[in-house]
Coordinates of C-alpha atoms in Angstrom, one line a residue:
M390 CA -43.4 -18.3 109.4
S391 CA -43.7 -16.5 105.7
L392 CA -47.6 -14.4 105.4
G393 CA -47.4 -13.8 101.8
E394 CA -48.8 -10.6 101.3
N395 CA -51.8 -9.8 104.1
F396 CA -51.4 -11.2 107.3
G397 CA -54.8 -11.6 110.7
I398 CA -54.9 -12.5 113.8
E399 CA -57.9 -15.1 114.5
V400 CA -59.1 -15.2 117.9
N401 CA -61.3 -18.2 118.5
F402 CA -64.3 -17.7 121.1
L403 CA -63.7 -21.3 122.9
T404 CA -67.4 -21.2 124.9
G405 CA -69.4 -20.0 121.6
R406 CA -69.8 -16.7 123.6
F407 CA -68.8 -13.1 123.8
V408 CA -69.3 -11.4 127.6
A409 CA -69.0 -7.5 126.5
T410 CA -69.5 -3.8 127.2
R411 CA -69.9 -1.0 124.9
H412 CA -67.7 1.4 126.5
N413 CA -70.8 4.0 125.9
D414 CA -74.0 2.2 127.2
R415 CA -73.3 -0.1 129.8
Q416 CA -76.8 -3.0 129.2
R417 CA -75.5 -3.3 125.3
S418 CA -73.0 -6.0 123.5
E419 CA -69.6 -4.8 121.8
W420 CA -69.4 -7.2 118.6
P421 CA -67.5 -7.8 117.0
P422 CA -64.5 -7.2 119.5
H423 CA -63.4 -2.9 118.9
P424 CA -59.2 -3.2 117.9
A425 CA -58.6 -1.3 121.0
R426 CA -59.8 -4.6 123.2
L427 CA -57.4 -6.0 121.2
F428 CA -54.8 -4.4 120.3
S429 CA -55.2 -3.9 124.7
A430 CA -55.6 -7.9 125.2
L431 CA -51.4 -7.7 123.6
V432 CA -50.1 -5.5 126.1
A433 CA -51.5 -7.3 128.8
A434 CA -50.5 -10.2 127.9
W435 CA -46.8 -9.2 127.4
A436 CA -47.2 -7.5 131.0
D437 CA -47.6 -10.0 132.6
S438 CA -44.0 -11.5 131.6
D439 CA -41.2 -11.8 134.6
E440 CA -39.3 -9.5 131.7
P441 CA -41.6 -8.3 129.8
D442 CA -39.6 -9.4 126.0
N443 CA -38.2 -6.5 123.4
S444 CA -38.7 -8.4 120.1
E445 CA -42.7 -8.4 121.5
R446 CA -42.9 -4.8 122.0
A447 CA -41.0 -4.3 118.9
A448 CA -44.3 -6.2 118.1
L449 CA -46.7 -4.7 119.0
E450 CA -45.8 -1.0 118.5
W451 CA -44.7 -1.9 115.1
L452 CA -48.4 -3.4 115.5
E453 CA -50.2 0.2 115.7
S454 CA -48.7 2.9 113.6
Q455 CA -50.6 0.8 111.3
P456 CA -54.1 1.8 109.7
P457 CA -56.7 0.2 110.6
P458 CA -57.3 -2.9 110.0
S459 CA -60.1 -4.8 108.1
I460 CA -62.5 -7.9 109.9
A461 CA -63.6 -10.6 109.2
A462 CA -66.5 -11.8 111.6
S463 CA -70.8 -13.4 111.9
D464 CA -73.2 -11.9 112.1
A465 CA -74.5 -12.6 116.0
V466 CA -77.6 -12.5 118.3
P467 CA -77.0 -10.7 121.6
R468 CA -78.8 -12.4 125.3
T469 CA -81.3 -10.1 126.6
V470 CA -79.8 -8.5 130.0
V471 CA -80.9 -9.2 132.9
S472 CA -79.9 -7.0 135.4
N473 CA -77.5 -8.8 138.0
F474 CA -77.6 -7.8 141.9
V475 CA -74.6 -8.1 143.9
P476 CA -73.8 -7.3 147.3
V477 CA -71.2 -4.7 147.6
N478 CA -68.8 -4.1 150.4
D479 CA -69.5 -3.6 154.2
V480 CA -69.8 0.0 154.2
S481 CA -68.8 -0.4 157.6
I482 CA -65.1 -2.1 156.9
V483 CA -64.5 0.6 154.0
S484 CA -66.7 3.1 152.8
G485 CA -66.5 5.0 149.8
N486 CA -65.3 7.9 151.2
W487 CA -62.6 6.0 152.9
Y488 CA -61.9 5.1 149.9
K489 CA -61.7 7.5 147.8
R490 CA -59.7 9.6 150.8
R491 CA -57.1 6.3 150.9
A492 CA -56.8 6.1 146.5
D493 CA -56.2 9.6 146.1
Q494 CA -53.8 9.8 149.1
V495 CA -51.9 5.9 147.6
S496 CA -51.8 7.9 143.3
S497 CA -50.4 10.5 145.2
L498 CA -47.6 9.4 146.5
I499 CA -46.5 7.0 144.0
A500 CA -46.1 9.8 141.8
Q501 CA -43.7 11.5 145.0
R502 CA -42.1 7.6 144.5
H503 CA -41.9 8.3 141.1
T504 CA -39.8 11.7 141.4
E505 CA -37.8 10.7 144.1
L506 CA -36.8 7.2 141.6
I507 CA -36.7 10.4 138.2
A508 CA -34.1 12.6 140.4
S509 CA -32.3 10.0 141.6
H510 CA -31.1 7.6 138.0
G511 CA -33.9 4.5 138.8
E512 CA -32.2 5.0 142.2
A513 CA -32.9 2.9 145.1
T514 CA -33.0 6.1 148.0
R515 CA -34.1 5.8 151.4
K516 CA -36.5 8.2 150.2
A517 CA -37.6 6.0 148.0
A518 CA -38.2 3.2 150.7
Q519 CA -39.9 5.2 153.2
I520 CA -42.1 6.3 150.9
E521 CA -42.5 2.7 149.2
R522 CA -43.3 1.7 153.0
R523 CA -46.0 4.7 153.6
V524 CA -48.2 3.7 150.3
N525 CA -48.5 -0.4 151.6
K526 CA -49.4 1.1 155.2
Q527 CA -52.6 3.5 152.9
R528 CA -53.2 0.4 151.1
E529 CA -54.0 -2.0 153.7
V530 CA -57.3 -2.2 154.8
S531 CA -57.0 -4.5 158.5
V532 CA -57.0 -1.3 160.8
Q533 CA -60.4 -0.8 160.0
I534 CA -61.3 -3.7 161.0
N535 CA -62.6 -4.2 164.8
S536 CA -60.0 -5.8 167.4
V537 CA -62.2 -9.4 167.5
G538 CA -64.9 -10.2 170.2
N539 CA -65.5 -5.9 170.1
T540 CA -67.7 -6.8 167.0
N541 CA -71.6 -5.2 167.7
P542 CA -74.0 -8.2 167.2
K543 CA -76.1 -5.1 165.0
A544 CA -73.0 -4.1 162.6
A545 CA -71.8 -8.2 162.7
L546 CA -75.6 -8.4 160.9
S547 CA -74.8 -5.9 159.1
M548 CA -72.3 -7.8 157.4
L549 CA -73.4 -10.7 155.9
P550 CA -74.5 -10.6 152.0
E551 CA -78.3 -11.1 152.2
Q552 CA -78.3 -7.3 154.6
R553 CA -75.8 -4.8 152.6
G554 CA -76.8 -2.9 150.2
K555 CA -76.9 -4.9 146.8
Q556 CA -75.9 -2.8 143.1
G557 CA -76.5 -3.5 139.4
R558 CA -74.0 -5.4 137.7
H559 CA -74.9 -5.7 133.7
Y560 CA -73.6 -8.8 131.4
P561 CA -73.8 -8.7 127.8
S562 CA -73.1 -10.5 125.3
V563 CA -73.6 -12.4 121.8
T564 CA -74.1 -15.6 120.3
P565 CA -71.9 -15.5 117.0
D566 CA -72.9 -17.4 114.2
D567 CA -69.0 -18.3 113.9
G568 CA -67.2 -18.1 117.6
R569 CA -64.0 -16.9 114.9
V570 CA -63.6 -13.6 114.6
C571 CA -60.2 -12.6 111.7
F572 CA -58.4 -8.8 112.2
I573 CA -56.5 -8.0 108.8
W574 CA -53.8 -6.3 108.0
S575 CA -53.0 -5.6 104.1
V576 CA -49.2 -5.5 105.3
P577 CA -47.2 -8.3 106.9
P578 CA -45.1 -8.2 109.9
T579 CA -40.8 -9.8 109.2
V580 CA -40.8 -13.0 110.0
E581 CA -39.8 -12.0 113.8
M582 CA -42.2 -10.0 114.2
T583 CA -44.8 -13.2 113.4
D584 CA -43.1 -14.7 115.8
A585 CA -43.1 -12.5 118.5
L586 CA -46.9 -11.7 117.5
D587 CA -47.3 -15.9 118.3
R588 CA -45.9 -16.3 121.8
L589 CA -48.2 -12.8 122.6
L590 CA -50.8 -14.7 121.0
L591 CA -50.8 -17.5 122.8
R592 CA -51.1 -15.6 126.3
V593 CA -54.3 -14.4 125.0
T594 CA -57.1 -16.2 127.3
R595 CA -59.9 -14.3 127.2
L596 CA -61.3 -10.6 125.2
G597 CA -63.5 -8.4 126.6
H598 CA -65.1 -10.4 131.1
S599 CA -62.5 -13.1 132.6
S600 CA -66.4 -15.8 130.9
S601 CA -64.5 -14.9 127.2
L602 CA -62.2 -17.3 126.7
V603 CA -60.5 -17.3 123.1
S604 CA -57.6 -19.1 121.1
C605 CA -56.0 -16.8 119.9
R606 CA -53.3 -17.2 116.6
V607 CA -51.5 -15.4 113.1
V608 CA -53.2 -16.9 109.8
K609 CA -52.5 -16.2 106.4
S610 CA -56.1 -14.4 105.4
T611 CA -58.8 -15.8 103.9
S612 CA -62.1 -15.6 105.4
E613 CA -64.4 -12.7 103.5
I614 CA -64.1 -9.4 103.8
K615 CA -67.5 -7.6 106.8
L616 CA -66.0 -4.7 107.9
E617 CA -63.4 -2.3 106.4
V618 CA -62.3 1.3 107.4
G619 CA -64.0 4.3 105.7
D620 CA -67.3 7.0 105.8
G621 CA -69.2 3.9 107.1
D622 CA -72.1 4.5 110.4
I623 CA -70.2 1.8 112.2
S624 CA -68.3 3.5 114.6
M625 CA -64.7 2.0 116.6
R626 CA -62.5 2.0 118.8
S627 CA -58.7 1.5 117.5
V628 CA -55.6 2.7 117.9
G629 CA -52.5 4.7 117.2
R630 CA -49.3 6.0 117.1
G631 CA -48.7 5.7 121.1
Q632 CA -51.0 3.4 121.7
L633 CA -48.3 0.9 123.8
A634 CA -47.0 3.8 125.7
E635 CA -50.4 5.6 127.0
L636 CA -51.6 2.3 128.3
E637 CA -48.4 1.9 130.9
R638 CA -48.6 5.8 131.2
Q639 CA -52.1 5.5 132.0
F640 CA -50.7 2.4 134.0
E641 CA -48.8 4.4 136.0
R642 CA -51.3 6.3 137.2
H643 CA -54.6 3.5 137.5
Q644 CA -51.8 0.7 138.9
A645 CA -54.4 -1.5 138.2
F646 CA -56.6 -0.7 141.2
R647 CA -58.6 2.5 140.4
P648 CA -61.2 2.8 137.4
R649 CA -59.4 3.5 134.7
S650 CA -60.7 4.0 129.9
M651 CA -59.0 2.5 127.0
P652 CA -56.9 4.7 125.7
H653 CA -58.4 4.9 121.6
T654 CA -59.2 6.2 118.4
D655 CA -62.3 6.6 117.2
V656 CA -62.2 5.2 113.3
R657 CA -65.4 4.9 111.7
Y658 CA -65.7 1.5 109.1
R659 CA -69.1 0.6 107.2
P660 CA -70.5 -3.0 105.0
A661 CA -67.6 -3.9 103.1
A662 CA -68.7 -4.4 99.2
E663 CA -70.3 -7.8 98.9
A664 CA -68.1 -10.1 96.5
L665 CA -70.9 -11.5 94.7
P666 CA -70.3 -14.6 91.8
D667 CA -70.8 -13.7 88.2
S668 CA -74.5 -15.0 88.0
V669 CA -76.0 -13.2 91.1
L670 CA -78.2 -9.9 90.5
K671 CA -78.6 -6.8 91.8
A672 CA -81.0 -4.0 91.3
N673 CA -80.0 0.1 92.1
T674 CA -82.0 0.1 95.3
A675 CA -79.1 -2.1 97.2
G676 CA -76.9 -0.8 99.3
E677 CA -76.5 0.9 102.6
W678 CA -79.1 0.2 106.2
I679 CA -79.2 2.4 108.8
V680 CA -81.2 0.3 111.2
F681 CA -83.6 2.3 113.6
E682 CA -86.0 0.0 116.4
F683 CA -88.3 0.6 117.5
A684 CA -88.4 0.8 121.4
P685 CA -91.2 -1.7 123.1
G686 CA -93.8 0.9 123.6
S687 CA -94.0 2.0 120.2
R688 CA -93.9 -2.0 118.2
F689 CA -98.3 -0.8 117.9
L690 CA -98.2 0.5 115.0
P691 CA -99.6 -2.5 111.4
A692 CA -97.4 -1.9 108.3
T693 CA -99.8 -0.4 106.7
R694 CA -99.1 3.3 107.6
V695 CA -95.9 2.4 106.9
V696 CA -96.2 5.2 104.5
E697 CA -97.4 7.4 107.0
L698 CA -94.0 7.2 108.9
A699 CA -92.0 6.9 106.6
N700 CA -93.0 10.4 105.3
A701 CA -92.1 11.3 109.5
M702 CA -89.1 10.2 109.8
R703 CA -88.5 12.0 105.7
A704 CA -89.2 15.3 107.5
S705 CA -87.1 14.8 110.5
V706 CA -84.0 13.4 108.8
F707 CA -84.8 16.1 106.3
R708 CA -85.2 18.4 109.6
Y709 CA -81.6 18.7 110.0
A710 CA -79.7 17.8 106.2
E711 CA -78.2 21.6 104.8
D712 CA -79.8 22.9 102.4
P713 CA -79.5 22.2 99.9
I714 CA -80.3 18.9 100.2
P715 CA -78.6 16.8 97.8
E716 CA -80.7 15.5 95.1
G717 CA -79.5 11.9 96.5
I718 CA -81.1 12.6 99.9
S719 CA -84.0 14.5 98.8
G720 CA -84.7 13.4 95.1
H721 CA -85.7 16.3 93.9
L722 CA -83.5 18.1 91.8
P723 CA -82.5 21.6 92.1
D724 CA -85.3 22.5 90.0
G725 CA -87.8 21.3 91.8
R726 CA -88.2 18.6 89.5
P727 CA -88.3 14.0 91.1
T728 CA -85.1 12.9 90.2
T729 CA -85.0 9.8 87.9
A730 CA -82.5 8.3 89.9
P731 CA -82.1 6.1 93.2
H732 CA -81.7 7.9 96.3
V733 CA -82.6 7.3 100.1
A734 CA -85.6 5.8 100.6
F735 CA -87.5 5.2 104.7
L736 CA -88.8 1.5 104.2
P737 CA -90.6 0.6 107.9
L738 CA -89.5 -2.7 108.5
P739 CA -92.6 -5.1 109.6
Y740 CA -93.2 -8.7 111.1
V741 CA -93.6 -11.2 108.6
G742 CA -92.6 -14.7 107.4
F743 CA -92.6 -16.4 110.7
E744 CA -95.3 -18.8 112.0
H745 CA -96.9 -16.0 114.0
A746 CA -96.1 -12.5 113.2
D747 CA -98.4 -10.2 112.8
G748 CA -97.5 -7.9 110.4
R749 CA -96.0 -5.0 113.4
L750 CA -93.9 -2.5 112.3
L751 CA -90.8 -3.1 114.7
G752 CA -88.2 -0.4 114.0
I753 CA -87.5 1.7 110.4
A754 CA -83.8 1.6 107.3
A755 CA -82.6 4.8 105.9
S756 CA -81.7 2.7 102.9
A757 CA -79.5 4.4 100.7
P758 CA -78.1 2.7 97.4
N759 CA -75.1 2.2 95.9
S760 CA -74.6 5.0 93.4
I761 CA -75.3 7.8 95.3
S762 CA -72.7 10.1 95.5
T763 CA -70.4 10.7 98.2
E764 CA -71.9 13.6 99.4
A765 CA -75.6 12.8 99.2
R766 CA -74.0 10.3 101.6
R767 CA -72.6 12.4 104.4
A768 CA -74.5 14.7 104.0
L769 CA -77.1 11.3 105.9
Y770 CA -74.4 11.0 107.9
R771 CA -74.6 14.5 109.4
A772 CA -78.2 15.4 109.1
I773 CA -78.4 11.6 111.5
G774 CA -75.6 12.7 114.0
D775 CA -77.1 15.8 114.7
W776 CA -80.0 14.6 115.4
E777 CA -79.4 12.2 118.0
E778 CA -76.4 15.0 118.7
L779 CA -78.8 18.1 119.9
V780 CA -81.6 14.8 121.7
G781 CA -78.8 13.8 123.6
K782 CA -76.7 10.1 123.5
N783 CA -79.4 8.7 126.7
H784 CA -83.0 9.8 125.2
A785 CA -83.9 8.1 122.6
L786 CA -85.3 10.4 119.1
R787 CA -89.2 10.6 118.6
L788 CA -91.2 10.8 115.4
T789 CA -94.5 12.7 115.9
L790 CA -97.4 10.8 113.9
G791 CA -99.9 13.6 114.4
S792 CA -103.0 12.6 116.6
Q793 CA -101.7 9.0 115.9
G794 CA -99.8 9.5 119.1
V795 CA -95.9 9.1 119.4
V796 CA -92.9 6.6 118.2
H797 CA -89.3 6.4 119.9
L798 CA -86.6 4.8 118.1
H799 CA -82.7 4.4 118.8
R800 CA -80.6 3.8 116.1
Q801 CA -79.4 0.0 116.0
L802 CA -75.3 0.0 116.8
G803 CA -74.7 -3.7 117.2
P804 CA -76.7 -6.3 116.0
A805 CA -80.1 -6.8 116.1
T806 CA -82.2 -9.1 118.5
L807 CA -84.9 -9.2 116.4
I808 CA -84.5 -11.3 113.1
S809 CA -87.2 -8.6 111.7
L810 CA -84.0 -5.7 111.9
R811 CA -81.1 -7.3 110.4
P812 CA -80.8 -6.2 106.7
S813 CA -79.2 -10.0 106.4
A814 CA -82.8 -11.4 106.5
W815 CA -84.0 -9.1 103.6
K816 CA -80.8 -8.5 101.2
H817 CA -80.3 -12.1 101.2
A818 CA -79.1 -13.4 97.1
A819 CA -83.1 -15.8 96.2
C820 CA -84.2 -16.8 93.0
R821 CA -87.8 -16.4 94.9
W822 CA -89.2 -13.0 96.6
V823 CA -92.6 -11.5 97.9
S824 CA -93.5 -8.6 99.1
A825 CA -94.5 -7.8 102.8
T826 CA -96.1 -4.3 102.3
P827 CA -97.6 -4.3 98.7
I828 CA -96.0 -2.7 95.9
S829 CA -97.8 1.0 94.4
L830 CA -98.3 -0.5 89.9
P831 CA -96.1 2.2 87.9
R832 CA -99.4 1.5 85.5
H833 CA -102.7 0.6 86.7
P834 CA -104.0 -1.6 85.0
G835 CA -108.0 -0.8 85.6
Q836 CA -111.0 -2.4 87.6
L837 CA -109.1 -5.5 89.0
G838 CA -112.7 -7.1 90.9
R839 CA -115.0 -5.4 87.7
G840 CA -117.0 -5.8 85.1
T841 CA -117.6 -8.7 83.1
A842 CA -115.2 -12.2 83.0
A843 CA -112.6 -11.3 80.6
A844 CA -113.0 -7.4 82.0
R845 CA -111.0 -8.8 85.1
T846 CA -108.4 -11.4 83.2
R847 CA -107.0 -7.9 81.1
S848 CA -106.6 -5.8 84.5
W849 CA -105.4 -9.3 86.4
A850 CA -103.1 -9.7 82.9
A851 CA -102.1 -5.7 83.0
A852 CA -101.2 -5.4 86.8
E853 CA -98.5 -8.1 86.2
A854 CA -97.8 -6.8 83.2
S855 CA -97.0 -4.0 85.6
V856 CA -94.9 -5.9 88.2
R857 CA -92.5 -7.4 85.1
L858 CA -92.2 -2.6 84.5
A859 CA -92.0 -2.2 88.5
C860 CA -88.4 -4.6 88.3
A861 CA -87.4 -2.9 84.6
H862 CA -87.2 0.5 87.7
V863 CA -84.6 -1.0 89.8
G864 CA -82.0 -2.2 87.0
L865 CA -83.5 -6.6 87.1
P866 CA -84.8 -9.0 84.4
E867 CA -88.0 -9.9 83.0
P868 CA -89.6 -12.3 85.7
L869 CA -89.3 -16.3 85.1
S870 CA -93.1 -16.0 86.4
V871 CA -94.9 -13.8 88.5
E872 CA -97.6 -14.0 91.2
V873 CA -100.4 -11.6 91.7
S874 CA -102.9 -11.1 94.4
L875 CA -104.7 -8.9 96.4
R876 CA -103.7 -11.0 99.7
P877 CA -100.4 -11.5 101.1
F878 CA -97.8 -14.1 100.3
I879 CA -96.1 -14.0 103.2
R880 CA -96.9 -14.8 106.8
G881 CA -97.5 -11.1 108.8
A882 CA -98.1 -9.4 105.7
H883 CA -102.0 -7.5 105.3
P884 CA -104.0 -7.6 102.1
A885 CA -103.4 -4.8 100.2
G886 CA -106.7 -3.6 100.0
Q887 CA -106.3 -2.6 104.4
F888 CA -103.7 0.0 103.1
P889 CA -105.1 3.4 102.9
V890 CA -105.0 5.1 99.3
F891 CA -102.2 5.8 97.8
H892 CA -101.9 8.9 95.4
Q893 CA -98.5 10.2 94.1
G894 CA -98.3 12.9 92.0
G895 CA -98.2 12.4 87.4
P896 CA -96.6 13.5 84.4
S897 CA -98.7 16.5 84.4
G898 CA -98.7 17.4 87.5
R899 CA -102.0 16.0 89.0
S900 CA -102.0 13.7 91.7
V901 CA -102.5 10.1 90.9
R902 CA -104.2 7.2 92.7
R903 CA -101.9 4.0 92.8
Q904 CA -102.8 0.1 92.9
L905 CA -101.5 -1.8 95.1
I906 CA -101.1 -4.9 95.1
H907 CA -99.4 -8.3 96.2
A908 CA -96.5 -10.5 94.4
S909 CA -94.3 -13.2 93.7
M910 CA -92.4 -13.3 91.0
T911 CA -89.1 -15.7 90.1
F912 CA -85.6 -14.8 88.3
E913 CA -83.2 -16.6 86.8
H914 CA -80.7 -16.2 88.4
P915 CA -80.4 -14.9 92.4
V916 CA -81.6 -11.1 93.7
A917 CA -79.5 -10.2 96.2
G918 CA -81.4 -7.7 98.1
P919 CA -82.2 -5.1 99.3
L920 CA -84.8 -5.4 97.2
V921 CA -88.1 -2.7 96.8
L922 CA -90.6 -2.3 93.4
G923 CA -93.0 0.2 92.4
S924 CA -93.6 3.7 92.5
G925 CA -93.7 4.2 96.2
R926 CA -91.1 2.5 96.7
F927 CA -89.0 4.4 98.7
L928 CA -91.8 5.6 101.8
G929 CA -91.4 1.8 102.1
L930 CA -93.7 0.7 99.4
G931 CA -93.0 -2.1 98.0
L932 CA -91.2 -4.1 100.4
M933 CA -89.8 -7.9 99.6
R934 CA -88.8 -10.6 101.3
P935 CA -86.5 -13.8 99.6
A936 CA -88.5 -16.5 99.8
P937 CA -87.8 -20.2 99.4
M938 CA -88.8 -21.7 96.0
R939 CA -92.1 -23.5 98.5
E940 CA -93.3 -21.8 101.2
P941 CA -92.3 -24.5 104.2
S942 CA -95.9 -25.6 105.7
K943 CA -94.9 -24.2 109.7
I944 CA -91.3 -22.6 110.6
S945 CA -88.2 -24.5 112.0
E946 CA -89.1 -25.1 115.9
G947 CA -86.5 -21.6 117.6
D948 CA -87.5 -18.9 114.2
S949 CA -88.3 -16.0 115.7
G950 CA -89.0 -11.7 114.4
E951 CA -89.2 -10.6 118.4

């Protein structure tokens, strides 16, 4: 089987679900599956053979020596995690202390047997056989069970499952939009190695929990890459040279009955650059989002407070950024003047666009445009990482809003449960876009609700022209049509008049009051987001949402922003 210039390993989830916990959070699901998890499944399939195949081992050693793969995987919806409490083992028979003592003794005896076999060059000696018998005796638990008929009735009742203590178990899972995941390498194996990998993959029946049934195969990859290795914010467990040998060493220690952890190499991934058709337009606000989800008790802020919240988030990130803060983060030149280049924006994300949407803020995104420097991007990652490290991985981040309260949040590491926190909800290409938060117009149009009818008409025309100018500021062509209003065009959004007055420094250095207005615009060709317009676009104003050409009368059943 020849695979040409690249190859992939395709994993098909037969039940449509993937059940696996993150290695650093037992209550949250992993998605997509990490490369180290796939490799361990292949090693398990190889080691389970009665006579492990040397050609399959060679294929595994070749695979571990390759650079980390790119990954093609769809979005996935996490299932709400429910704690399941199961009875613990009968502690009167096998107590925790008894188990630990026996496990330590077994480990010590296995080490002695291993030393004896090395000394005898693998020959079975009388001493090795004695140690083996002692190991089997230590693993036997029947000595802990009383003779039949001598059990105290109270002790017997305590052995029933409903009488025993319970321990919480979590089974987080995700339901992917597409049940196929492809791991893609740029260097193909030889025909012999391909055949060996295919034989191994035929014997892989699950990935993660035993309920995650899979079928796997080697394919010539034509899948669209979603994640690639790079300076991204996504950390995944991958493999390196010596992974197979390390798994074998660890098995010698735990013997499949002691606690163990998967050896791995941490690799940073980032979303792959999207290959958009030539007809699709992109604003200079498009780029990577680092999304933070508010804790359920902190989802009380209305969208009218986006500027306040964005300023608090900005200040928190700046507090942990190294001096001097790069222009791509601060938005200022070294002499203090505002930059004219795109820079990091802080965008609170409201619950809008659904039947019961109410405009509450569910999270916030740090939006890094594609055009900012690598230095600025890394500085942003370091600042967020230092903030998280200081707080501790088991504690939520905090944003203090003066006397208005505290917001608790955490960085979104996997697929978001809330649709409004998924970058895809804000970035997919569309011809029509509507404002989720009002646009701060770069030019004041005049009085929109006062004066003569002719004066009001001129002001509304000026507001429309200012929206067109805002599109030009982010590198977009003039829209085919623009509608402006003080009322929103999307469910859940708040009227512009409910937002606090927004002031910004003008050309002379004096504070200028900006006009806020909602807009709906249509372009000749699709525009890919994220799209943010207006002079307040770095502080959450002018956040646009892709919309159908005609607003539906009712959101389809099952759609929800939460």
